[in-house]
């Protein structure tokens, strides 16, 4: 290539799964039956009424043009009702909700909106890799805050205060936590909001797993008093409604924050396809029973995933929430990378190595629950 790349492209590595799943596809193309327990890509269907709403809307002649940059009123109203019902949080559907093309893009829009070059961003280590990657892309300074097993994978707020500098602007938080499955608690969210107030930081909470294998009622960070002054929340239908490929998420927060992010976002994309938004509004009406049944299926897969981890000699806790089980490798295993590559090449079973969520994940693996139980059983057989 004779055209030099921008520094940001030189510095950014391709997303781990983007590379690894190409390897999985190569093995599949060569005729191998790969059992992919690596990614959180729900294998179950969205609710039937969601699909019906999609096709019904697609037949309308008015459904195919450009839509508003902030989504249809029906979708925003559906999100507001969902927040009221699920979390007891009141949102103004006109001003406090911004639909997104999946919550992942919200990380970029928020970063572009609030970060100047050199600003500090507190990023969890371990955590979802996009917080770090996007912060670096916009020239911000990543300040990792450690999440440790002996600390219950929760932030140490005193230690965090020492990390804050004059330029620190944003803190990313994500509970139920991916990849460790640590649950969300009200006291954690209250501490986070207090911290953001004390240090004048924008607290960005990423909340896609609140309804997956949650042991208690799901919580939104926005339910904490004073949260809307300093915090925004990303949320998504990807995991909770089995709609990962639909790319439907949103940001919720005070009007000033939503308006500011919309200013940036409206220069990047031109909204979403109306039938997707109509169907998403329908999905948001899924009953509590629908969510319970989805969770019962995941619950039924847990034993099989535990059996797989036992076969590998891994240790894990049984109180994890979300779509994955996070497990520690036995001392006899040299490294997560070596184990994962060995399982993929020799057993055609793919699990995620912990280091992709930060160096503290070196001695861990993450196994997804997004496979039918029979397939997980088959993976266990291959490993025995
Ligand atoms: C913690 C976390 N945040 C955000 C996302 C992105 O979700 P979405 O599909 O809404 O973009 C994921 C997806 O794996 C995730 O694990």
Short mmCIF file of C-alpha atoms and ligand atoms in Angstrom, two decimals:
data_model
loop_
_atom_site.label_atom_id
_atom_site.label_comp_id
_atom_site.label_asym_id
_atom_site.label_seq_id
_atom_site.Cartn_x
_atom_site.Cartn_y
_atom_site.Cartn_z
CA UNK A 1 0.00 0.00 0.00
CA UNK A 2 1.53 3.33 -1.00
CA UNK A 3 -0.83 5.53 0.97
CA UNK A 4 0.21 5.88 4.61
CA UNK A 5 -2.39 5.19 7.27
CA UNK A 6 -3.51 7.67 9.88
CA UNK A 7 -1.68 7.19 13.18
CA UNK A 8 -4.92 5.93 14.74
CA UNK A 9 -5.19 3.12 12.19
CA UNK A 10 -1.54 2.21 12.72
CA UNK A 11 -2.05 2.07 16.47
CA UNK A 12 -5.36 0.22 16.50
CA UNK A 13 -5.37 -3.55 16.35
CA UNK A 14 -8.12 -5.44 14.56
CA UNK A 15 -10.75 -6.64 17.04
CA UNK A 16 -9.68 -10.08 18.40
CA UNK A 17 -12.92 -11.76 17.36
CA UNK A 18 -12.75 -10.25 13.89
CA UNK A 19 -9.45 -12.12 13.40
CA UNK A 20 -10.31 -15.30 15.31
CA UNK A 21 -13.73 -15.84 13.78
CA UNK A 22 -12.11 -15.70 10.33
CA UNK A 23 -9.97 -18.65 11.52
CA UNK A 24 -13.13 -20.42 12.73
CA UNK A 25 -14.73 -19.87 9.29
CA UNK A 26 -11.63 -21.25 7.54
CA UNK A 27 -11.83 -24.42 9.65
CA UNK A 28 -15.56 -24.69 8.91
CA UNK A 29 -14.94 -24.20 5.17
CA UNK A 30 -12.43 -27.05 5.36
CA UNK A 31 -15.28 -29.26 6.63
CA UNK A 32 -14.61 -29.13 10.39
CA UNK A 33 -17.55 -28.94 12.79
CA UNK A 34 -16.41 -26.09 15.06
CA UNK A 35 -18.36 -25.55 18.28
CA UNK A 36 -18.13 -21.82 18.91
CA UNK A 37 -18.38 -21.05 22.62
CA UNK A 38 -16.36 -17.88 22.18
CA UNK A 39 -18.83 -15.12 21.54
CA UNK A 40 -21.98 -13.78 23.14
CA UNK A 41 -24.15 -14.14 20.08
CA UNK A 42 -27.58 -15.37 21.26
CA UNK A 43 -28.71 -18.43 19.29
CA UNK A 44 -32.37 -18.22 20.29
CA UNK A 45 -35.07 -16.39 18.32
CA UNK A 46 -36.50 -12.98 19.09
CA UNK A 47 -40.15 -13.16 20.18
CA UNK A 48 -42.61 -14.12 17.41
CA UNK A 49 -44.45 -10.78 17.67
CA UNK A 50 -41.15 -9.01 17.02
CA UNK A 51 -40.70 -10.84 13.71
CA UNK A 52 -44.35 -10.20 12.80
CA UNK A 53 -43.92 -6.48 13.46
CA UNK A 54 -40.81 -6.45 11.24
CA UNK A 55 -42.53 -8.01 8.23
CA UNK A 56 -45.72 -6.00 8.69
CA UNK A 57 -43.77 -2.76 8.76
CA UNK A 58 -41.60 -3.81 5.78
CA UNK A 59 -44.78 -4.09 3.67
CA UNK A 60 -45.69 -0.44 4.30
CA UNK A 61 -44.73 1.95 1.50
CA UNK A 62 -43.89 4.58 4.13
CA UNK A 63 -41.27 2.39 5.80
CA UNK A 64 -38.42 2.69 3.33
CA UNK A 65 -37.25 6.26 3.44
CA UNK A 66 -34.77 8.05 5.68
CA UNK A 67 -35.92 8.29 9.26
CA UNK A 68 -35.37 10.83 11.99
CA UNK A 69 -31.81 10.98 13.37
CA UNK A 70 -33.16 10.20 16.80
CA UNK A 71 -35.40 7.27 15.88
CA UNK A 72 -39.16 6.94 15.74
CA UNK A 73 -41.28 8.31 18.59
CA UNK A 74 -42.74 4.78 18.97
CA UNK A 75 -39.29 3.30 19.63
CA UNK A 76 -38.34 6.01 22.10
CA UNK A 77 -41.68 5.61 23.88
CA UNK A 78 -41.13 1.83 23.96
CA UNK A 79 -37.70 2.34 25.53
CA UNK A 80 -39.15 4.75 28.10
CA UNK A 81 -41.88 2.24 29.05
CA UNK A 82 -39.26 -0.55 29.24
CA UNK A 83 -37.11 1.58 31.60
CA UNK A 84 -40.12 2.35 33.78
CA UNK A 85 -41.23 -1.29 33.93
CA UNK A 86 -37.80 -2.96 34.21
CA UNK A 87 -35.84 -0.51 36.34
CA UNK A 88 -38.40 1.93 37.78
CA UNK A 89 -36.61 4.77 35.95
CA UNK A 90 -38.54 7.63 34.34
CA UNK A 91 -37.14 8.84 31.02
CA UNK A 92 -38.62 11.53 28.80
CA UNK A 93 -39.00 9.76 25.42
CA UNK A 94 -38.67 13.09 23.59
CA UNK A 95 -35.44 14.27 25.13
CA UNK A 96 -33.68 11.60 27.22
CA UNK A 97 -33.30 8.67 24.78
CA UNK A 98 -31.11 8.34 21.71
CA UNK A 99 -31.51 5.12 19.66
CA UNK A 100 -28.20 3.71 18.42
CA UNK A 101 -27.10 1.19 15.81
CA UNK A 102 -26.17 -1.20 18.63
CA UNK A 103 -24.76 0.10 21.89
CA UNK A 104 -21.18 -0.44 20.66
CA UNK A 105 -21.33 2.59 18.38
CA UNK A 106 -22.44 4.66 21.37
CA UNK A 107 -18.96 4.22 22.84
CA UNK A 108 -17.52 6.00 19.80
CA UNK A 109 -20.15 8.76 19.69
CA UNK A 110 -19.78 9.51 23.40
CA UNK A 111 -15.99 9.56 23.09
CA UNK A 112 -16.10 11.87 20.05
CA UNK A 113 -18.53 14.15 21.88
CA UNK A 114 -16.70 14.54 25.18
CA UNK A 115 -13.01 13.79 24.72
CA UNK A 116 -10.29 16.14 23.58
CA UNK A 117 -6.88 14.80 22.68
CA UNK A 118 -4.98 14.04 25.87
CA UNK A 119 -8.05 13.84 28.10
CA UNK A 120 -8.00 10.94 30.55
CA UNK A 121 -10.46 8.06 30.43
CA UNK A 122 -10.82 5.59 33.29
CA UNK A 123 -11.28 2.17 31.71
CA UNK A 124 -11.83 -1.11 33.58
CA UNK A 125 -9.10 -3.70 33.29
CA UNK A 126 -10.65 -6.27 32.83
CA UNK A 127 -13.35 -5.01 30.52
CA UNK A 128 -14.99 -4.77 27.11
CA UNK A 129 -12.10 -3.95 24.72
CA UNK A 130 -13.94 -1.18 22.83
CA UNK A 131 -13.69 1.32 25.73
CA UNK A 132 -9.91 1.27 25.48
CA UNK A 133 -9.70 1.02 21.67
CA UNK A 134 -12.06 3.93 21.03
CA UNK A 135 -10.44 6.12 23.70
CA UNK A 136 -7.11 5.58 21.99
CA UNK A 137 -8.63 6.25 18.55
CA UNK A 138 -9.77 9.70 19.63
CA UNK A 139 -6.35 10.47 21.11
CA UNK A 140 -7.40 10.22 24.74
CA UNK A 141 -5.19 8.91 27.49
CA UNK A 142 -6.34 5.51 28.82
CA UNK A 143 -6.11 5.23 32.61
CA UNK A 144 -6.81 1.63 33.53
CA UNK A 145 -8.46 0.88 36.84
CA UNK A 146 -7.91 -2.70 37.98
CA UNK A 147 -10.71 -5.12 38.75
CA UNK A 148 -9.38 -7.97 40.85
CA UNK A 149 -10.76 -11.34 41.81
CA UNK A 150 -10.15 -10.76 45.53
CA UNK A 151 -12.02 -7.47 45.25
CA UNK A 152 -15.06 -9.26 43.80
CA UNK A 153 -14.17 -7.67 40.42
CA UNK A 154 -15.44 -4.35 41.79
CA UNK A 155 -13.60 -1.01 41.58
CA UNK A 156 -11.54 0.12 44.55
CA UNK A 157 -12.81 3.71 44.76
CA UNK A 158 -9.98 4.93 46.99
CA UNK A 159 -7.37 3.65 44.57
CA UNK A 160 -9.44 5.08 41.71
CA UNK A 161 -9.27 8.56 43.26
CA UNK A 162 -5.47 8.39 43.01
CA UNK A 163 -5.74 7.76 39.28
CA UNK A 164 -7.80 10.88 38.60
CA UNK A 165 -5.87 13.83 37.17
CA UNK A 166 -6.87 17.32 36.04
CA UNK A 167 -7.53 15.99 32.57
CA UNK A 168 -9.62 12.92 33.51
CA UNK A 169 -13.02 13.31 31.86
CA UNK A 170 -14.84 9.97 31.53
CA UNK A 171 -15.16 6.78 33.54
CA UNK A 172 -16.51 3.59 31.93
CA UNK A 173 -18.46 1.15 34.09
CA UNK A 174 -20.23 -2.09 33.15
CA UNK A 175 -22.27 -4.21 35.61
CA UNK A 176 -23.32 -7.01 35.36
CA UNK A 177 -19.69 -7.09 34.36
CA UNK A 178 -18.37 -8.65 31.21
CA UNK A 179 -16.27 -10.82 31.22
CA UNK A 180 -16.28 -11.76 34.93
CA UNK A 181 -20.07 -11.97 35.47
CA UNK A 182 -19.83 -9.83 38.64
CA UNK A 183 -23.35 -8.56 39.41
CA UNK A 184 -24.62 -5.00 39.55
CA UNK A 185 -25.48 -3.75 43.04
CA UNK A 186 -27.18 -0.58 44.15
CA UNK A 187 -24.34 0.30 46.50
CA UNK A 188 -21.80 -0.03 43.69
CA UNK A 189 -23.85 2.29 41.49
CA UNK A 190 -24.31 4.78 44.34
CA UNK A 191 -20.55 4.85 44.95
CA UNK A 192 -19.94 5.33 41.22
CA UNK A 193 -22.35 8.27 41.00
CA UNK A 194 -20.83 9.86 44.11
CA UNK A 195 -17.35 9.41 42.64
CA UNK A 196 -18.40 11.01 39.34
CA UNK A 197 -19.91 13.97 41.23
CA UNK A 198 -16.86 14.37 43.47
CA UNK A 199 -14.43 14.39 40.55
CA UNK A 200 -16.68 16.00 37.89
CA UNK A 201 -16.45 13.05 35.52
CA UNK A 202 -18.92 11.75 32.95
CA UNK A 203 -19.90 8.29 34.19
CA UNK A 204 -20.74 6.06 31.22
CA UNK A 205 -22.51 2.90 32.26
CA UNK A 206 -22.81 0.06 29.77
CA UNK A 207 -25.76 -2.14 30.72
CA UNK A 208 -26.44 -4.87 28.11
CA UNK A 209 -26.57 -7.83 30.54
CA UNK A 210 -28.99 -6.67 33.24
CA UNK A 211 -31.67 -9.19 32.23
CA UNK A 212 -29.46 -12.23 31.62
CA UNK A 213 -29.29 -14.73 34.50
CA UNK A 214 -29.71 -11.86 36.95
CA UNK A 215 -30.18 -13.14 40.50
CA UNK A 216 -32.00 -10.00 41.69
CA UNK A 217 -34.21 -7.42 39.99
CA UNK A 218 -32.30 -5.72 37.17
CA UNK A 219 -30.84 -2.30 37.99
CA UNK A 220 -30.18 0.77 35.88
CA UNK A 221 -27.49 3.16 37.07
CA UNK A 222 -29.92 5.97 36.22
CA UNK A 223 -32.10 4.84 39.15
CA UNK A 224 -29.55 6.30 41.58
CA UNK A 225 -30.35 9.79 42.92
CA UNK A 226 -28.32 12.45 41.13
CA UNK A 227 -27.21 10.04 38.37
CA UNK A 228 -28.64 12.04 35.51
CA UNK A 229 -26.41 15.03 36.37
CA UNK A 230 -23.23 13.07 35.70
CA UNK A 231 -24.12 9.77 34.03
CA UNK A 232 -25.41 8.27 30.80
CA UNK A 233 -26.34 4.65 30.22
CA UNK A 234 -25.97 2.48 27.14
CA UNK A 235 -28.37 -0.40 26.71
CA UNK A 236 -29.22 -2.86 23.97
CA UNK A 237 -31.59 -5.49 22.62
CA UNK A 238 -28.65 -7.62 21.45
CA UNK A 239 -28.41 -9.96 24.42
CA UNK A 240 -31.64 -9.48 26.37
CA UNK A 241 -33.97 -9.85 23.37
CA UNK A 242 -31.90 -12.23 21.17
CA UNK A 243 -31.42 -9.50 18.58
CA UNK A 244 -27.64 -9.05 18.29
CA UNK A 245 -27.63 -8.84 14.49
CA UNK A 246 -30.40 -6.26 14.40
CA UNK A 247 -28.09 -3.61 15.81
CA UNK A 248 -30.56 -1.91 18.13
CA UNK A 249 -29.30 -0.12 21.19
CA UNK A 250 -29.69 3.27 22.82
CA UNK A 251 -28.19 5.84 25.11
CA UNK A 252 -30.29 7.22 27.96
CA UNK A 253 -29.53 10.29 30.00
CA UNK A 254 -30.23 13.98 30.53
CA UNK A 255 -31.32 16.03 27.52
CA UNK A 256 -28.06 18.03 27.42
CA UNK A 257 -25.98 14.85 27.07
CA UNK A 258 -28.35 13.29 24.53
CA UNK A 259 -28.43 16.47 22.41
CA UNK A 260 -24.65 16.75 22.43
CA UNK A 261 -24.16 13.14 21.29
CA UNK A 262 -26.88 13.55 18.64
CA UNK A 263 -24.99 16.50 17.18
CA UNK A 264 -22.00 14.24 16.51
CA UNK A 265 -24.00 11.16 15.53
CA UNK A 266 -26.20 13.00 13.02
CA UNK A 267 -23.04 13.71 11.04
CA UNK A 268 -22.05 10.04 10.98
CA UNK A 269 -25.14 8.01 10.03
CA UNK A 270 -28.64 8.69 8.81
CA UNK A 271 -30.77 6.72 11.25
CA UNK A 272 -32.11 3.19 11.21
CA UNK A 273 -34.49 1.19 9.00
CA UNK A 274 -38.05 1.85 10.19
CA UNK A 275 -39.17 -1.82 10.25
CA UNK A 276 -36.25 -2.57 12.61
CA UNK A 277 -37.34 0.24 14.89
CA UNK A 278 -41.02 -0.80 14.74
CA UNK A 279 -40.06 -4.37 15.58
CA UNK A 280 -37.71 -3.23 18.35
CA UNK A 281 -40.58 -1.28 19.92
CA UNK A 282 -42.60 -4.50 19.81
CA UNK A 283 -39.73 -6.54 21.31
CA UNK A 284 -39.60 -4.15 24.24
CA UNK A 285 -43.10 -5.31 25.19
CA UNK A 286 -41.90 -8.92 25.68
CA UNK A 287 -43.43 -10.18 28.91
CA UNK A 288 -41.54 -10.97 32.10
CA UNK A 289 -42.38 -14.62 31.37
CA UNK A 290 -40.63 -14.41 27.98
CA UNK A 291 -37.48 -13.21 29.75
CA UNK A 292 -37.83 -15.90 32.43
CA UNK A 293 -38.12 -18.63 29.77
CA UNK A 294 -35.03 -17.32 27.96
CA UNK A 295 -33.12 -17.37 31.23
CA UNK A 296 -34.37 -20.90 32.00
CA UNK A 297 -32.72 -22.10 28.78
CA UNK A 298 -29.41 -20.44 29.74
CA UNK A 299 -29.74 -21.86 33.24
CA UNK A 300 -30.16 -25.32 31.71
CA UNK A 301 -26.87 -24.88 29.82
CA UNK A 302 -24.88 -23.94 32.90
CA UNK A 303 -24.29 -27.53 34.03
CA UNK A 304 -22.87 -28.41 30.63
CA UNK A 305 -20.53 -25.38 30.66
CA UNK A 306 -19.45 -26.24 34.22
CA UNK A 307 -18.73 -29.82 33.06
CA UNK A 308 -16.59 -28.42 30.23
CA UNK A 309 -14.65 -26.21 32.64
CA UNK A 310 -14.23 -29.11 35.10
CA UNK A 311 -12.79 -31.21 32.30
CA UNK A 312 -10.23 -28.46 31.68
CA UNK A 313 -9.46 -28.31 35.43
CA UNK A 314 -10.67 -24.68 35.65
CA UNK A 315 -12.19 -23.06 38.73
CA UNK A 316 -15.15 -20.65 38.66
CA UNK A 317 -17.86 -19.14 40.83
CA UNK A 318 -21.53 -20.03 40.44
CA UNK A 319 -22.98 -16.58 41.12
CA UNK A 320 -22.12 -15.06 37.75
CA UNK A 321 -24.62 -13.03 35.72
CA UNK A 322 -24.72 -12.40 31.97
CA UNK A 323 -24.10 -14.60 28.97
CA UNK A 324 -20.74 -16.15 29.93
CA UNK A 325 -18.88 -18.12 32.55
CA UNK A 326 -15.50 -16.73 33.53
CA UNK A 327 -13.05 -19.32 34.82
CA UNK A 328 -9.50 -19.54 36.12
CA UNK A 329 -7.01 -21.88 34.48
CA UNK A 330 -5.23 -24.54 36.50
CA UNK A 331 -1.49 -23.98 37.08
CA UNK A 332 -0.74 -26.89 34.76
CA UNK A 333 -1.95 -24.91 31.72
CA UNK A 334 0.86 -22.84 30.26
CA UNK A 335 -1.25 -19.94 28.94
CA UNK A 336 -4.81 -19.13 27.90
CA UNK A 337 -3.65 -18.45 24.35
CA UNK A 338 -1.95 -21.85 24.04
CA UNK A 339 -4.99 -23.63 25.48
CA UNK A 340 -7.51 -21.79 23.27
CA UNK A 341 -5.47 -22.38 20.11
CA UNK A 342 -4.98 -26.04 21.00
CA UNK A 343 -8.72 -26.54 21.59
CA UNK A 344 -9.60 -24.78 18.34
CA UNK A 345 -7.12 -26.60 16.12
CA UNK A 346 -7.23 -30.05 17.68
CA UNK A 347 -10.76 -30.32 19.15
CA UNK A 348 -12.59 -27.74 17.05
CA UNK A 349 -13.95 -26.10 20.17
CA UNK A 350 -13.56 -22.33 20.46
CA UNK A 351 -13.57 -20.51 23.81
CA UNK A 352 -12.32 -16.97 24.47
CA UNK A 353 -8.95 -16.36 26.17
CA UNK A 354 -9.17 -13.92 29.07
CA UNK A 355 -6.31 -11.68 27.96
CA UNK A 356 -8.45 -10.04 25.27
CA UNK A 357 -10.22 -8.21 28.11
CA UNK A 358 -6.91 -7.00 29.58
CA UNK A 359 -3.62 -8.48 30.82
CA UNK A 360 -5.22 -9.42 34.16
CA UNK A 361 -7.21 -11.98 32.19
CA UNK A 362 -4.08 -13.94 31.24
CA UNK A 363 -4.89 -16.91 33.44
CA UNK A 364 -8.64 -17.01 32.62
CA UNK A 365 -11.00 -18.14 29.89
CA UNK A 366 -14.57 -17.06 29.06
CA UNK A 367 -17.15 -19.58 27.86
CA UNK A 368 -20.38 -18.45 26.20
CA UNK A 369 -23.82 -19.87 26.96
CA UNK A 370 -25.00 -19.16 23.41
CA UNK A 371 -25.04 -22.76 22.17
CA UNK A 372 -27.67 -25.49 22.57
CA UNK A 373 -26.93 -27.80 25.50
CA UNK A 374 -26.36 -30.78 23.17
CA UNK A 375 -23.56 -28.89 21.43
CA UNK A 376 -21.91 -27.99 24.73
CA UNK A 377 -22.22 -31.67 25.78
CA UNK A 378 -20.56 -32.61 22.48
CA UNK A 379 -17.73 -30.16 23.23
CA UNK A 380 -17.24 -31.81 26.65
CA UNK A 381 -17.02 -35.23 24.98
CA UNK A 382 -14.33 -33.95 22.61
CA UNK A 383 -12.26 -32.71 25.54
CA UNK A 384 -12.46 -35.92 27.60
C1 LIG B 1 -20.01 -5.12 27.74
C2 LIG B 1 -20.54 -4.98 26.36
N1 LIG B 1 -20.92 -3.78 25.93
C3 LIG B 1 -21.41 -3.59 24.71
C4 LIG B 1 -21.53 -4.63 23.81
C5 LIG B 1 -22.06 -4.34 22.44
O1 LIG B 1 -23.39 -4.64 22.32
P1 LIG B 1 -24.24 -4.19 21.05
O2 LIG B 1 -24.56 -5.43 20.31
O3 LIG B 1 -25.44 -3.51 21.61
O4 LIG B 1 -23.43 -3.23 20.24
C6 LIG B 1 -21.14 -5.91 24.20
C7 LIG B 1 -21.21 -7.02 23.24
O5 LIG B 1 -20.64 -8.05 23.36
C8 LIG B 1 -20.64 -6.09 25.51
O6 LIG B 1 -20.24 -7.29 25.95
#
